Amino acid sequence: AIEDKDFYNHGAVDFRGMTRAFYSTVFKKQIQGGSTLTQQLVKTTLLSPEQTIIRKAKEIVLSVATEIIYPKQKILEMYLNQVPYGGTSYGIEAASLTYFGKRAKDLTLAESAYLAGLPESPSRYSPFGTHPELAKDRQLIILKKMYEQKYITGIELEKAEKEKLQFQKLSNKIL
C-alpha cells in the first residue's frame, strides 16, 4: 500500500512511476522513488548501489527477467525477506523478532503497518532512535493508505490506530 501500491497491476517496471520520480527530482528538486518492488529487490540483491544509467538499465532488464521467472507472490516474499529494517535486522521475520519479540505471522495489523514503514529509512523511523514519533506518523499514513486502497475496513483502521505498541527491549543478544 505504501511502497508500490500497484505492485500486482503493473509489470517489472512502472514507467509512469519512473517518469513521475524523474520529473520530481529534476524540476522540483525533491527525491522521489519510482522503482517497483521487483526493481528494489533486484537492486539490493544483485546490483551495486551506484546511481548510473548503466546500472538502471541492468536493473530494468533483471527486473523483467525476475518477473518472467517468479510469480508476484514469490517476489514479494523475497523482498520482505531481504529488505533492511534497521541495525542487523534484514527481513520481516528478523524485524518482527527484534522490535516486537514475536514471529511475523503473529503480528497485529498495527505492528505490521509499523514495520512496513521502516524500510524507507530504518534509522530515521527506529522506535529506539531520537524521534520515535516519526515512525508512528508513518505507521498512521500506511494504515490510512491501506484503508483507502481497501485492504482494511474502517473498523480495522480505527482499532490499529488506537493500538499501543509494545516494543521488545534491546539487549546485547540483539545488538
PDB file of C-alpha atoms in Angstrom:
ATOM      1  CA  ALA A   1       0.000   0.000   0.000  1.00  0.00           C
ATOM      2  CA  ILE A   2       2.915   2.380   0.647  1.00  0.00           C
ATOM      3  CA  GLU A   3       5.961   1.132  -1.276  1.00  0.00           C
ATOM      4  CA  ASP A   4       4.329   0.016  -4.531  1.00  0.00           C
ATOM      5  CA  LYS A   5       0.545   0.296  -4.442  1.00  0.00           C
ATOM      6  CA  ASP A   6       0.144  -1.073  -7.968  1.00  0.00           C
ATOM      7  CA  PHE A   7       2.557  -4.000  -7.497  1.00  0.00           C
ATOM      8  CA  TYR A   8       0.009  -6.602  -8.622  1.00  0.00           C
ATOM      9  CA  ASN A   9      -1.193  -4.473 -11.553  1.00  0.00           C
ATOM     10  CA  HIS A  10       1.991  -3.468 -13.375  1.00  0.00           C
ATOM     11  CA  GLY A  11       4.933  -5.337 -14.814  1.00  0.00           C
ATOM     12  CA  ALA A  12       8.501  -5.376 -13.592  1.00  0.00           C
ATOM     13  CA  VAL A  13       8.913  -1.673 -14.345  1.00  0.00           C
ATOM     14  CA  ASP A  14       6.389   1.092 -13.732  1.00  0.00           C
ATOM     15  CA  PHE A  15       7.309   3.662 -16.360  1.00  0.00           C
ATOM     16  CA  ARG A  16       4.682   6.111 -15.060  1.00  0.00           C
ATOM     17  CA  GLY A  17       6.255   5.919 -11.607  1.00  0.00           C
ATOM     18  CA  MET A  18       9.759   6.336 -13.019  1.00  0.00           C
ATOM     19  CA  THR A  19       8.650   9.352 -15.092  1.00  0.00           C
ATOM     20  CA  ARG A  20       6.979  10.916 -12.037  1.00  0.00           C
ATOM     21  CA  ALA A  21      10.126  10.360  -9.945  1.00  0.00           C
ATOM     22  CA  PHE A  22      12.362  11.791 -12.702  1.00  0.00           C
ATOM     23  CA  TYR A  23      10.160  14.892 -13.042  1.00  0.00           C
ATOM     24  CA  SER A  24      10.036  15.420  -9.277  1.00  0.00           C
ATOM     25  CA  THR A  25      13.811  15.058  -8.941  1.00  0.00           C
ATOM     26  CA  VAL A  26      14.763  17.268 -11.893  1.00  0.00           C
ATOM     27  CA  PHE A  27      12.143  20.001 -11.738  1.00  0.00           C
ATOM     28  CA  LYS A  28      11.028  20.100  -8.114  1.00  0.00           C
ATOM     29  CA  LYS A  29      14.394  19.116  -6.584  1.00  0.00           C
ATOM     30  CA  GLN A  30      12.564  16.514  -4.471  1.00  0.00           C
ATOM     31  CA  ILE A  31      13.873  12.965  -4.386  1.00  0.00           C
ATOM     32  CA  GLN A  32      11.064  10.507  -5.015  1.00  0.00           C
ATOM     33  CA  GLY A  33      11.225   6.795  -5.638  1.00  0.00           C
ATOM     34  CA  GLY A  34       9.883   5.375  -8.869  1.00  0.00           C
ATOM     35  CA  SER A  35      11.092   1.804  -8.585  1.00  0.00           C
ATOM     36  CA  THR A  36       8.768  -1.157  -8.261  1.00  0.00           C
ATOM     37  CA  LEU A  37       9.258  -3.723  -5.501  1.00  0.00           C
ATOM     38  CA  THR A  38      10.771  -6.002  -8.134  1.00  0.00           C
ATOM     39  CA  GLN A  39      13.301  -3.323  -9.074  1.00  0.00           C
ATOM     40  CA  GLN A  40      14.105  -2.705  -5.406  1.00  0.00           C
ATOM     41  CA  LEU A  41      14.637  -6.439  -4.876  1.00  0.00           C
ATOM     42  CA  VAL A  42      16.966  -6.661  -7.889  1.00  0.00           C
ATOM     43  CA  LYS A  43      18.843  -3.503  -6.918  1.00  0.00           C
ATOM     44  CA  THR A  44      19.534  -4.611  -3.355  1.00  0.00           C
ATOM     45  CA  THR A  45      20.318  -8.264  -4.079  1.00  0.00           C
ATOM     46  CA  LEU A  46      22.051  -8.287  -7.454  1.00  0.00           C
ATOM     47  CA  LEU A  47      23.451  -4.823  -8.163  1.00  0.00           C
ATOM     48  CA  SER A  48      25.620  -2.151  -6.607  1.00  0.00           C
ATOM     49  CA  PRO A  49      24.021   0.981  -5.114  1.00  0.00           C
ATOM     50  CA  GLU A  50      25.658   3.290  -7.674  1.00  0.00           C
ATOM     51  CA  GLN A  51      23.253   5.623  -9.468  1.00  0.00           C
ATOM     52  CA  THR A  52      24.158   5.437 -13.142  1.00  0.00           C
ATOM     53  CA  ILE A  53      22.241   4.936 -16.369  1.00  0.00           C
ATOM     54  CA  ILE A  54      24.074   1.621 -16.977  1.00  0.00           C
ATOM     55  CA  ARG A  55      23.119   0.284 -13.548  1.00  0.00           C
ATOM     56  CA  LYS A  56      19.493   1.401 -14.048  1.00  0.00           C
ATOM     57  CA  ALA A  57      19.401  -0.372 -17.429  1.00  0.00           C
ATOM     58  CA  LYS A  58      20.714  -3.572 -15.809  1.00  0.00           C
ATOM     59  CA  GLU A  59      18.098  -3.183 -13.079  1.00  0.00           C
ATOM     60  CA  ILE A  60      15.306  -2.941 -15.651  1.00  0.00           C
ATOM     61  CA  VAL A  61      16.492  -5.988 -17.627  1.00  0.00           C
ATOM     62  CA  LEU A  62      16.979  -8.083 -14.485  1.00  0.00           C
ATOM     63  CA  SER A  63      13.596  -6.976 -13.126  1.00  0.00           C
ATOM     64  CA  VAL A  64      11.841  -8.111 -16.298  1.00  0.00           C
ATOM     65  CA  ALA A  65      13.692 -11.454 -16.092  1.00  0.00           C
ATOM     66  CA  THR A  66      12.723 -11.797 -12.426  1.00  0.00           C
ATOM     67  CA  GLU A  67       9.042 -11.298 -13.218  1.00  0.00           C
ATOM     68  CA  ILE A  68       9.254 -13.887 -16.009  1.00  0.00           C
ATOM     69  CA  ILE A  69      10.774 -16.456 -13.650  1.00  0.00           C
ATOM     70  CA  TYR A  70       8.846 -15.762 -10.423  1.00  0.00           C
ATOM     71  CA  PRO A  71       5.190 -15.054  -9.613  1.00  0.00           C
ATOM     72  CA  LYS A  72       4.360 -11.770  -7.860  1.00  0.00           C
ATOM     73  CA  GLN A  73       3.749 -13.503  -4.510  1.00  0.00           C
ATOM     74  CA  LYS A  74       7.255 -15.027  -4.560  1.00  0.00           C
ATOM     75  CA  ILE A  75       8.819 -11.660  -5.484  1.00  0.00           C
ATOM     76  CA  LEU A  76       7.013 -10.012  -2.569  1.00  0.00           C
ATOM     77  CA  GLU A  77       8.193 -12.811  -0.255  1.00  0.00           C
ATOM     78  CA  MET A  78      11.815 -12.413  -1.428  1.00  0.00           C
ATOM     79  CA  TYR A  79      11.613  -8.630  -0.989  1.00  0.00           C
ATOM     80  CA  LEU A  80      10.204  -8.922   2.541  1.00  0.00           C
ATOM     81  CA  ASN A  81      12.862 -11.491   3.466  1.00  0.00           C
ATOM     82  CA  GLN A  82      15.839  -9.331   2.473  1.00  0.00           C
ATOM     83  CA  VAL A  83      14.881  -5.686   2.970  1.00  0.00           C
ATOM     84  CA  PRO A  84      16.749  -3.864   5.791  1.00  0.00           C
ATOM     85  CA  TYR A  85      14.666  -2.884   8.813  1.00  0.00           C
ATOM     86  CA  GLY A  86      17.421  -1.282  10.864  1.00  0.00           C
ATOM     87  CA  GLY A  87      20.533  -2.452  12.681  1.00  0.00           C
ATOM     88  CA  THR A  88      21.190  -6.076  11.890  1.00  0.00           C
ATOM     89  CA  SER A  89      17.541  -6.819  11.098  1.00  0.00           C
ATOM     90  CA  TYR A  90      17.184  -7.903   7.495  1.00  0.00           C
ATOM     91  CA  GLY A  91      13.838  -9.358   6.535  1.00  0.00           C
ATOM     92  CA  ILE A  92      10.420  -9.193   8.101  1.00  0.00           C
ATOM     93  CA  GLU A  93      10.945 -12.155  10.458  1.00  0.00           C
ATOM     94  CA  ALA A  94      14.116 -10.671  11.959  1.00  0.00           C
ATOM     95  CA  ALA A  95      12.432  -7.264  12.270  1.00  0.00           C
ATOM     96  CA  SER A  96       9.397  -8.789  13.932  1.00  0.00           C
ATOM     97  CA  LEU A  97      11.569 -10.564  16.495  1.00  0.00           C
ATOM     98  CA  THR A  98      13.812  -7.526  17.035  1.00  0.00           C
ATOM     99  CA  TYR A  99      11.095  -4.942  17.514  1.00  0.00           C
ATOM    100  CA  PHE A 100       8.174  -6.940  18.904  1.00  0.00           C
ATOM    101  CA  GLY A 101       9.673 -10.211  20.177  1.00  0.00           C
ATOM    102  CA  LYS A 102       7.308 -12.357  18.131  1.00  0.00           C
ATOM    103  CA  ARG A 103       7.082 -14.172  14.810  1.00  0.00           C
ATOM    104  CA  ALA A 104       5.887 -12.177  11.790  1.00  0.00           C
ATOM    105  CA  LYS A 105       2.813 -14.399  11.454  1.00  0.00           C
ATOM    106  CA  ASP A 106       1.741 -13.286  14.952  1.00  0.00           C
ATOM    107  CA  LEU A 107       1.945  -9.529  14.329  1.00  0.00           C
ATOM    108  CA  THR A 108      -1.130  -7.364  14.706  1.00  0.00           C
ATOM    109  CA  LEU A 109      -2.214  -5.052  11.897  1.00  0.00           C
ATOM    110  CA  ALA A 110      -0.768  -2.068  13.795  1.00  0.00           C
ATOM    111  CA  GLU A 111       2.585  -3.805  14.271  1.00  0.00           C
ATOM    112  CA  SER A 112       2.677  -4.905  10.635  1.00  0.00           C
ATOM    113  CA  ALA A 113       1.982  -1.370   9.426  1.00  0.00           C
ATOM    114  CA  TYR A 114       4.710  -0.067  11.719  1.00  0.00           C
ATOM    115  CA  LEU A 115       7.265  -2.487  10.247  1.00  0.00           C
ATOM    116  CA  ALA A 116       6.094  -1.705   6.701  1.00  0.00           C
ATOM    117  CA  GLY A 117       7.218   1.879   7.256  1.00  0.00           C
ATOM    118  CA  LEU A 118      10.752   1.087   8.408  1.00  0.00           C
ATOM    119  CA  PRO A 119      12.487   0.134   5.111  1.00  0.00           C
ATOM    120  CA  GLU A 120      12.152   3.655   3.687  1.00  0.00           C
ATOM    121  CA  SER A 121      14.573   4.926   6.349  1.00  0.00           C
ATOM    122  CA  PRO A 122      15.309   2.413   9.142  1.00  0.00           C
ATOM    123  CA  SER A 123      17.430   4.769  11.233  1.00  0.00           C
ATOM    124  CA  ARG A 124      15.024   7.691  10.959  1.00  0.00           C
ATOM    125  CA  TYR A 125      11.960   5.594  11.827  1.00  0.00           C
ATOM    126  CA  SER A 126      13.530   3.434  14.532  1.00  0.00           C
ATOM    127  CA  PRO A 127      11.487   3.210  17.742  1.00  0.00           C
ATOM    128  CA  PHE A 128      14.834   3.243  19.550  1.00  0.00           C
ATOM    129  CA  GLY A 129      16.073   6.404  17.806  1.00  0.00           C
ATOM    130  CA  THR A 130      15.831  10.057  18.763  1.00  0.00           C
ATOM    131  CA  HIS A 131      12.427  10.636  17.101  1.00  0.00           C
ATOM    132  CA  PRO A 132      10.207   7.572  17.509  1.00  0.00           C
ATOM    133  CA  GLU A 133       7.168   9.748  16.802  1.00  0.00           C
ATOM    134  CA  LEU A 134       8.219   9.882  13.132  1.00  0.00           C
ATOM    135  CA  ALA A 135       7.665   6.135  12.834  1.00  0.00           C
ATOM    136  CA  LYS A 136       4.260   6.430  14.486  1.00  0.00           C
ATOM    137  CA  ASP A 137       3.298   9.144  11.989  1.00  0.00           C
ATOM    138  CA  ARG A 138       4.436   6.901   9.124  1.00  0.00           C
ATOM    139  CA  GLN A 139       2.504   3.951  10.556  1.00  0.00           C
ATOM    140  CA  LEU A 140      -0.669   6.062  10.572  1.00  0.00           C
ATOM    141  CA  ILE A 141      -0.057   7.114   6.950  1.00  0.00           C
ATOM    142  CA  ILE A 142       0.348   3.456   5.964  1.00  0.00           C
ATOM    143  CA  LEU A 143      -2.834   2.448   7.767  1.00  0.00           C
ATOM    144  CA  LYS A 144      -4.766   5.230   6.012  1.00  0.00           C
ATOM    145  CA  LYS A 145      -3.363   4.127   2.632  1.00  0.00           C
ATOM    146  CA  MET A 146      -4.392   0.549   3.405  1.00  0.00           C
ATOM    147  CA  TYR A 147      -7.915   1.779   4.153  1.00  0.00           C
ATOM    148  CA  GLU A 148      -8.054   3.979   1.018  1.00  0.00           C
ATOM    149  CA  GLN A 149      -6.897   1.051  -1.117  1.00  0.00           C
ATOM    150  CA  LYS A 150      -9.492  -1.203   0.544  1.00  0.00           C
ATOM    151  CA  TYR A 151      -7.046  -3.611   2.169  1.00  0.00           C
ATOM    152  CA  ILE A 152      -8.661  -2.956   5.554  1.00  0.00           C
ATOM    153  CA  THR A 153     -12.033  -1.781   6.835  1.00  0.00           C
ATOM    154  CA  GLY A 154     -12.789   1.405   8.750  1.00  0.00           C
ATOM    155  CA  ILE A 155     -13.172  -0.615  11.936  1.00  0.00           C
ATOM    156  CA  GLU A 156      -9.774  -2.263  11.437  1.00  0.00           C
ATOM    157  CA  LEU A 157      -8.253   1.157  10.752  1.00  0.00           C
ATOM    158  CA  GLU A 158      -9.637   2.644  13.968  1.00  0.00           C
ATOM    159  CA  LYS A 159      -8.549  -0.333  16.066  1.00  0.00           C
ATOM    160  CA  ALA A 160      -4.995  -0.288  14.625  1.00  0.00           C
ATOM    161  CA  GLU A 161      -4.670   3.490  15.053  1.00  0.00           C
ATOM    162  CA  LYS A 162      -5.531   3.173  18.740  1.00  0.00           C
ATOM    163  CA  GLU A 163      -3.349   0.150  19.483  1.00  0.00           C
ATOM    164  CA  LYS A 164      -0.459   0.879  21.849  1.00  0.00           C
ATOM    165  CA  LEU A 165       2.659  -0.806  20.502  1.00  0.00           C
ATOM    166  CA  GLN A 166       4.829  -2.762  22.924  1.00  0.00           C
ATOM    167  CA  PHE A 167       8.415  -2.850  21.718  1.00  0.00           C
ATOM    168  CA  GLN A 168      10.912  -5.537  22.630  1.00  0.00           C
ATOM    169  CA  LYS A 169      13.649  -4.258  24.920  1.00  0.00           C
ATOM    170  CA  LEU A 170      17.009  -4.064  23.189  1.00  0.00           C
ATOM    171  CA  SER A 171      19.599  -6.410  24.583  1.00  0.00           C
ATOM    172  CA  ASN A 172      23.161  -7.348  23.781  1.00  0.00           C
ATOM    173  CA  LYS A 173      21.840 -10.508  22.095  1.00  0.00           C
ATOM    174  CA  ILE A 174      20.019  -8.426  19.505  1.00  0.00           C
ATOM    175  CA  LEU A 175      22.768  -5.876  19.064  1.00  0.00           C
TER     176      LEU A 175
END
